[in-house]
Coordinates of C-alpha atoms in Angstrom, one line a residue:
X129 CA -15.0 -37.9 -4.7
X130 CA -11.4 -39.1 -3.2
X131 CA -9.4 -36.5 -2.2
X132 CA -6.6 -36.3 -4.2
X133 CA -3.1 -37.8 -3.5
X134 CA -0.3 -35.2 -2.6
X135 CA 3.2 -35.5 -4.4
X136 CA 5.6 -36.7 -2.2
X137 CA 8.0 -34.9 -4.3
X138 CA 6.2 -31.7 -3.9
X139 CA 5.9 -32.5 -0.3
X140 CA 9.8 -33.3 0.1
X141 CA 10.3 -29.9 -1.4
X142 CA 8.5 -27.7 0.6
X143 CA 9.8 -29.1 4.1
X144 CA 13.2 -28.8 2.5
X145 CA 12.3 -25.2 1.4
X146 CA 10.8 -24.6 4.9
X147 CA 14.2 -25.9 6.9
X148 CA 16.0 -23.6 4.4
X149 CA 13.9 -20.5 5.2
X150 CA 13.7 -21.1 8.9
X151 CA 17.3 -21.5 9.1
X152 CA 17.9 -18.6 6.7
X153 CA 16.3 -16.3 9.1
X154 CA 17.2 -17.8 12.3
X155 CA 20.7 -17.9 11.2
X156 CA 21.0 -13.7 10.5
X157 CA 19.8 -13.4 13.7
X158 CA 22.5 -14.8 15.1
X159 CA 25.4 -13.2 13.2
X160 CA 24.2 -10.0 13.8
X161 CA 24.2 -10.0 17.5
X162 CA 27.4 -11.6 17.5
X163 CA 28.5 -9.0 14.9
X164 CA 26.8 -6.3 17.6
X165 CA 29.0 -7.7 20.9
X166 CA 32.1 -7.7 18.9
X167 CA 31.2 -3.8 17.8
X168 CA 30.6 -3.1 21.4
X169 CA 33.8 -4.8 22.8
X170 CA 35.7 -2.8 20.5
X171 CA 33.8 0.6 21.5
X172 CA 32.4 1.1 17.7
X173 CA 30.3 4.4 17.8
X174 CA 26.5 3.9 18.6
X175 CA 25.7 6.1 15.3
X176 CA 28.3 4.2 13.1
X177 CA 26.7 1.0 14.5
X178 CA 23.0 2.2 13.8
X179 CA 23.5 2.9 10.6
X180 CA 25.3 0.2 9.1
X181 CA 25.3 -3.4 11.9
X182 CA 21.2 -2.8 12.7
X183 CA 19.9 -1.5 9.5
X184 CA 21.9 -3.9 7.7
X185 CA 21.8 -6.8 10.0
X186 CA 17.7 -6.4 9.8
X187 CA 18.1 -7.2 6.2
X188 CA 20.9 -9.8 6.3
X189 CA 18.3 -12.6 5.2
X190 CA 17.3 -10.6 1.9
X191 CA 20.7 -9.9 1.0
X192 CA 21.9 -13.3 1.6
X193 CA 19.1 -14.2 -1.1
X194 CA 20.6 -11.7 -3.5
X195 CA 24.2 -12.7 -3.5
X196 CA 23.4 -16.3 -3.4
X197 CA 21.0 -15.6 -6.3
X198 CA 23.2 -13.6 -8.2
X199 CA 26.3 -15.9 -8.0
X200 CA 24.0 -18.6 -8.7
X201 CA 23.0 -16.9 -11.9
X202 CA 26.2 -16.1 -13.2
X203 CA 27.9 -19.7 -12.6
X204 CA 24.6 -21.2 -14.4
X205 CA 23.2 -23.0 -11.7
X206 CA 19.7 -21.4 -11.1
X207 CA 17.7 -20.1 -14.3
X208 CA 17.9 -16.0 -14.9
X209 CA 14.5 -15.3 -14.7
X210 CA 12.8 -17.4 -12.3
X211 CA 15.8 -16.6 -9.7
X212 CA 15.3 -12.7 -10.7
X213 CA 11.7 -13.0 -10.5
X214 CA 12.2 -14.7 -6.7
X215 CA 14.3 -12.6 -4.8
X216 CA 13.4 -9.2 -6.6
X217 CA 9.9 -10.2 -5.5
X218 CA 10.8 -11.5 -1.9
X219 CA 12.6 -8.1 -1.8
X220 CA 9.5 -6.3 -2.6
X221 CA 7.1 -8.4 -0.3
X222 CA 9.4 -8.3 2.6
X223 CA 9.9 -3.9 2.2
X224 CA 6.4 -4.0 1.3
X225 CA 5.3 -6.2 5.0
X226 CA 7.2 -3.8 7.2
X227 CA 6.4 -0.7 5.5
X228 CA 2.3 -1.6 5.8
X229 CA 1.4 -4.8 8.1
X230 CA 4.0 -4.4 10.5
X231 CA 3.7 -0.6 10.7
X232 CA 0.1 -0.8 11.0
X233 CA 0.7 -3.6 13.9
X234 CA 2.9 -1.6 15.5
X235 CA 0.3 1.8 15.8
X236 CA -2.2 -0.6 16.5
X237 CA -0.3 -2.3 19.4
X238 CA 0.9 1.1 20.7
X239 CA -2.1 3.3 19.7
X240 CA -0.2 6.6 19.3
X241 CA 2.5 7.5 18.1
X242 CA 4.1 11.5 17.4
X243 CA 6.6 11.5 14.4
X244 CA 8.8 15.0 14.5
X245 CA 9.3 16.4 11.2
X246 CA 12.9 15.4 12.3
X247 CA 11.6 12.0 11.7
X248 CA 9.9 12.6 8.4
X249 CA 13.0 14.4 7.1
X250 CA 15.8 11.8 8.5
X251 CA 13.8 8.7 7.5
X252 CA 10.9 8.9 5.5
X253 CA 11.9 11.4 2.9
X254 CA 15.0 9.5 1.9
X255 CA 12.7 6.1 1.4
X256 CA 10.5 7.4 -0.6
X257 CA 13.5 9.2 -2.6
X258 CA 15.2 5.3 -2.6
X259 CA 11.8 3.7 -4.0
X260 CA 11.8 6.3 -6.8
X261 CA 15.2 5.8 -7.7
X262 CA 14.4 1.8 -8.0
X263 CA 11.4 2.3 -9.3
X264 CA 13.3 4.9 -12.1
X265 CA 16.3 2.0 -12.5
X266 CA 13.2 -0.9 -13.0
X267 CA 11.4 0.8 -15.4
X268 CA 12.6 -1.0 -17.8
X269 CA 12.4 -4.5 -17.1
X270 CA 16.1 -5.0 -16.0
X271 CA 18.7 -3.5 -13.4
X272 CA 21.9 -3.8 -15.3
X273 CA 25.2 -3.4 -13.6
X274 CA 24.9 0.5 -13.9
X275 CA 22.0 0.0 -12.2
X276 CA 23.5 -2.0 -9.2
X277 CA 25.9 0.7 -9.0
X278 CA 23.8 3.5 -9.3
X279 CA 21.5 1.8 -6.1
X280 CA 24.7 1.1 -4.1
X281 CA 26.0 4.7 -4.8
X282 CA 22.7 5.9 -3.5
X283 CA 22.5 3.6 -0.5
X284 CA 26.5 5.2 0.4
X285 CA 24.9 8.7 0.3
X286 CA 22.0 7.3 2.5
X287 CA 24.7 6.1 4.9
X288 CA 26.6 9.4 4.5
X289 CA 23.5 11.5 5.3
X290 CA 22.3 9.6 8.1
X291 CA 25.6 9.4 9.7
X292 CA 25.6 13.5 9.9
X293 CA 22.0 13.7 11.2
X294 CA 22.9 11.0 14.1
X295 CA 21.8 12.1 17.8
X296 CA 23.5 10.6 20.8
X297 CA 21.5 7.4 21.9
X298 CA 22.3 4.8 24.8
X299 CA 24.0 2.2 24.7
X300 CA 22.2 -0.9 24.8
X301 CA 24.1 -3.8 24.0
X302 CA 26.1 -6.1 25.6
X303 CA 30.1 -6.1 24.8
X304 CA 31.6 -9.4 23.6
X305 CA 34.1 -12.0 26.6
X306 CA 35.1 -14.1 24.3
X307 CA 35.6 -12.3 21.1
X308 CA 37.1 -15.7 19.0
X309 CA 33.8 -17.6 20.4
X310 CA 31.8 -14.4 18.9
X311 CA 34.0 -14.1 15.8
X312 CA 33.8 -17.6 14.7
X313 CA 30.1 -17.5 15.3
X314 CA 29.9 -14.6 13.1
X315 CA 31.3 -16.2 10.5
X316 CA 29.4 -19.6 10.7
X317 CA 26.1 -17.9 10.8
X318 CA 27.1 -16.1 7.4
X319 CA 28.1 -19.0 5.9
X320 CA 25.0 -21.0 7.2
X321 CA 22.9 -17.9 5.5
X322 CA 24.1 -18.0 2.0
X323 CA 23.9 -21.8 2.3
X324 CA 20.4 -21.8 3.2
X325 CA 19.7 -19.2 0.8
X326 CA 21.1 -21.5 -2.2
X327 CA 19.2 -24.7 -0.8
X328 CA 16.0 -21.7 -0.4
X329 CA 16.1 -20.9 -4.3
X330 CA 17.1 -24.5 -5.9
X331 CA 13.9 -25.9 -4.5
X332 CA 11.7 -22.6 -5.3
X333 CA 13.1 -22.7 -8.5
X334 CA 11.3 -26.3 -8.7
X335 CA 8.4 -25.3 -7.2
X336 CA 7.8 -22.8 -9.4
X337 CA 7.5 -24.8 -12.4
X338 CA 4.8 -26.7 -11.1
X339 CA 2.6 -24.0 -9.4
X340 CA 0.3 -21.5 -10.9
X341 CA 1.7 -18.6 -9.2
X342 CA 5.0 -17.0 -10.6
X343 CA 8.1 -16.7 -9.3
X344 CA 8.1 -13.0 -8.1
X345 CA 4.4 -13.9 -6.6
X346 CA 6.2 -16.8 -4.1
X347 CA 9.1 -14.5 -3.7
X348 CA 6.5 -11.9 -2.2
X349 CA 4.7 -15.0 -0.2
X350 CA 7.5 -17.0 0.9
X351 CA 10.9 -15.2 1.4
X352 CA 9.1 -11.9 1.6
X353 CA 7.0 -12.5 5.1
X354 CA 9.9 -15.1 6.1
X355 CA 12.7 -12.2 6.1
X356 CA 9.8 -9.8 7.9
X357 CA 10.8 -11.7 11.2
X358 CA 13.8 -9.5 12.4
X359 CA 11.6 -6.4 11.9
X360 CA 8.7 -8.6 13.8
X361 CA 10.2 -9.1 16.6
X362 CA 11.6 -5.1 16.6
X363 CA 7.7 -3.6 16.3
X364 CA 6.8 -6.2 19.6
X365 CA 9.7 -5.5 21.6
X366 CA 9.1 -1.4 20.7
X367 CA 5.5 -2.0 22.2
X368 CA 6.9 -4.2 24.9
X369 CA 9.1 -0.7 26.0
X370 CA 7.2 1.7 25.0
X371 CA 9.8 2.9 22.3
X372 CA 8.0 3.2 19.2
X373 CA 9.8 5.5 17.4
X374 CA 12.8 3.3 17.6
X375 CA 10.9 0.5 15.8
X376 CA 9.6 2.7 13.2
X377 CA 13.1 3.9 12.2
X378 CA 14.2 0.0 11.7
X379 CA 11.1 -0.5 9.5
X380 CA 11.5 2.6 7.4
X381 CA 15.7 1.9 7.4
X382 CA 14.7 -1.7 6.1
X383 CA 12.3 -0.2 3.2
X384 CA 15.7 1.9 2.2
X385 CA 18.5 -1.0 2.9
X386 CA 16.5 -3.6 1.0
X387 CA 16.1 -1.9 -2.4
X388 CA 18.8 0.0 -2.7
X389 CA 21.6 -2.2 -1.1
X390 CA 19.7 -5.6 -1.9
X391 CA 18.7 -4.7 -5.6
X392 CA 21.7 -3.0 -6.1
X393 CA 24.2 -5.7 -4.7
X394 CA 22.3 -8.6 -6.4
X395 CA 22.2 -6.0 -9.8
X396 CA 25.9 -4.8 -9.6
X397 CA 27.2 -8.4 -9.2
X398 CA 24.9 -10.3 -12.2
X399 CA 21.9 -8.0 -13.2
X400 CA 17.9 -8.7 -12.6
X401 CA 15.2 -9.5 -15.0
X402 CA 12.5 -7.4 -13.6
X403 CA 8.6 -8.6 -13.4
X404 CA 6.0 -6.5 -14.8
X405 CA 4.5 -6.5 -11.7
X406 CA 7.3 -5.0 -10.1
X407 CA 7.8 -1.9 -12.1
X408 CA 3.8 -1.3 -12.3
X409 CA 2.1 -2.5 -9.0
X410 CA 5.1 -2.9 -6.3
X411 CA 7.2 0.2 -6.5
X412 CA 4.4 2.4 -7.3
X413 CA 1.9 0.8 -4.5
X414 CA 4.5 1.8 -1.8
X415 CA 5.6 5.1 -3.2
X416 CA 2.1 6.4 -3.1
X417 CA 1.1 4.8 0.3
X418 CA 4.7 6.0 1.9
X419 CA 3.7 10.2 0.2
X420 CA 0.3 9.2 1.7
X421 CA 1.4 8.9 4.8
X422 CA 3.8 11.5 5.1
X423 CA 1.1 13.5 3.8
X424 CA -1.1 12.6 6.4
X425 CA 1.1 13.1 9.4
X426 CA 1.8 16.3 8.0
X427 CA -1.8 17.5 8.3
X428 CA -2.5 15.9 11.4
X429 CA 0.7 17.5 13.3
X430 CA 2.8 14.6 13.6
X431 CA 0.3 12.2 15.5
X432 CA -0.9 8.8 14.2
X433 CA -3.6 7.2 15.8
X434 CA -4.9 3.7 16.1
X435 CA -6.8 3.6 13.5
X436 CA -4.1 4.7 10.5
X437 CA -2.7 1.3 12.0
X438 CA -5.9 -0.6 10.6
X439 CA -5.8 1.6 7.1
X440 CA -2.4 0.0 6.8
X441 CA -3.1 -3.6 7.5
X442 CA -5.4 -2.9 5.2
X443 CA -3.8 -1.8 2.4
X444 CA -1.1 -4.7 3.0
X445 CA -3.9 -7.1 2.1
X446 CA -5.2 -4.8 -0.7
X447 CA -1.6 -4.9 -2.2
X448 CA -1.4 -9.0 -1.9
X449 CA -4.5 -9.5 -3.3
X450 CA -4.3 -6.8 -5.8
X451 CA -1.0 -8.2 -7.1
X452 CA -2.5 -11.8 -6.9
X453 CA -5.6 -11.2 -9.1
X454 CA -3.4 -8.7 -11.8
X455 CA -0.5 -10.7 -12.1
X456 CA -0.8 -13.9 -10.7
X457 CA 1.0 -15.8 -13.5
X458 CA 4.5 -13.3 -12.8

């Protein structure tokens, strides 16, 4: 039996979509280090900068999807649902990679890590706080505008509240020579990223219609591992120095920026349809494996060990395939 033929329409798709994603990602990295000389050159403080340029600038490939999906949803030109389903699921994958697989990677890399209860209470308290809220706000199969807001209001607190727990930390960037070279770079990176966003979710939008998997199921397989990068490269370079409490606050800060600022930014500006698979597998998946952990660390005195980095990768894979065989159609 002949194998049989691929469609060289499908085909032309993919690599398109694959450019798009690759650039997508690529491209955020970029702005944000010239966004982070620029903030050095003009002596922005290292706590403002932490909590807004990093934690943001991690996520800069997710929110790029949401405002490119949103706007694309309000002027017509990508369908409600399918786009709703895509980057609300990418959102979900890409929270869901760091939070477990790149974690686990991470502890497994390093082999121990000691989280302070200063830890817990700064960064994995208000998470799990920020996944309830979206979770509270999805329920129901939509974020409306009120719902954006609410999220964005929430994320401002966040900001707030992590701004007033800072501690002093080095300096370890490098400050901008030529800040119109840095500027202009800036800017063309940003503008590349919502560009290769909107080329990203035209030709998932088609793809979609001719695959068995939904739209929030590719979102979680495509943009969600794809936007995982910038975290990636964070967990190896934290193993690299020996600094793996500094990685672990960029995965955790990502698993609060992306819901709260990315659903709520993408909500405010033209509501979500939500996936069932969202409100019932997703949110609740990483709500009970985030209290699990805290839990955990709790008991054992603040020490993770090697193998609660395997448990992880594991249940990374038990949430993909779980959420493939229960809703593979969404």
């Amino acid at each position: 039996m002949g194998t049989p033929a691929l469609d060289p329409l499908l085909v032309s798709q993919l690599t398109l979509g694959a450019v798009a994603l690759y650039t997508l990602v690529t491209g955020a990295g970029r702005a944000i280090d010239a966004l982070l000389s620029l903030a050095y050159r003009y002596e922005v403080p290292e706590a403002l900068i932490g909590v807004t340029l990093v934690a943001v600038g991690t996520s800069l490939p997710e929110l790029g999807a949401h405002v490119t999906a949103s706007v694309g949803i309000l002027s017509g030109a990508l369908d409600y649902r399918v786009t709703s389903a895509v980057v609300v699921g990418g959102n979900m994958g890409s929270s869901t990679t760091q939070q477990l697989l790149l974690f686990g990677i991470l502890l497994f890399g390093f082999g121990r890590i000691d989280l302070s209860t200063r830890t817990l209470t700064d960064a994995f308290v208000p998470m799990i706080l920020g996944l309830t809220l979206t979770l509270v706000t999805a329920w129901d199969g939509t974020i409306t505008r009120v719902d954006g807001l609410v999220l964005l209001v929430a994320f401002a607190v966040y900001l707030g509240y992590s701004y007033a727990r800072r501690q002093p930390t080095p300096v370890q960037g490098v400050a901008s020579t030529n800040v119109t070279a840095d500027a202009g770079t800036a800017v063309v990176m940003l503008l590349l990223v919502l560009a290769s966003a909107s080329i990203l979710l035209t030709v998932v939008q088609d793809v979609v219609a001719g695959v068995v998997l939904g739209g929030s199921m590719v979102g979680v397989l495509t943009l969600g591992i794809a936007a995982s990068f910038p975290e990636l490269s964070t967990v190896l370079d934290g193993i690299r120095r020996k600094t793996p409490v500094v990685a672990v606050g960029t995965l955790v800060g990502s698993n609060i920026v992306n819901p709260l600022l990315g659903l709520g930014l993408g909500g405010a500006i033209s509501t979500y349809h939500v996936p069932t698979a969202v409100a019932v597998w997703d949110l609740p998946f990483k709500i009970v494996a985030a209290i699990g952990l805290v839990l955990y660390v709790r008991y054992r005195g603040g020490v993770l060990q090697r193998r609660v980095g395997v448990w992880l990768i594991g249940a990374y894979f038990v949430y993909v395939v779980g959420r493939m065989l229960l809703f593979p159609g969404q």
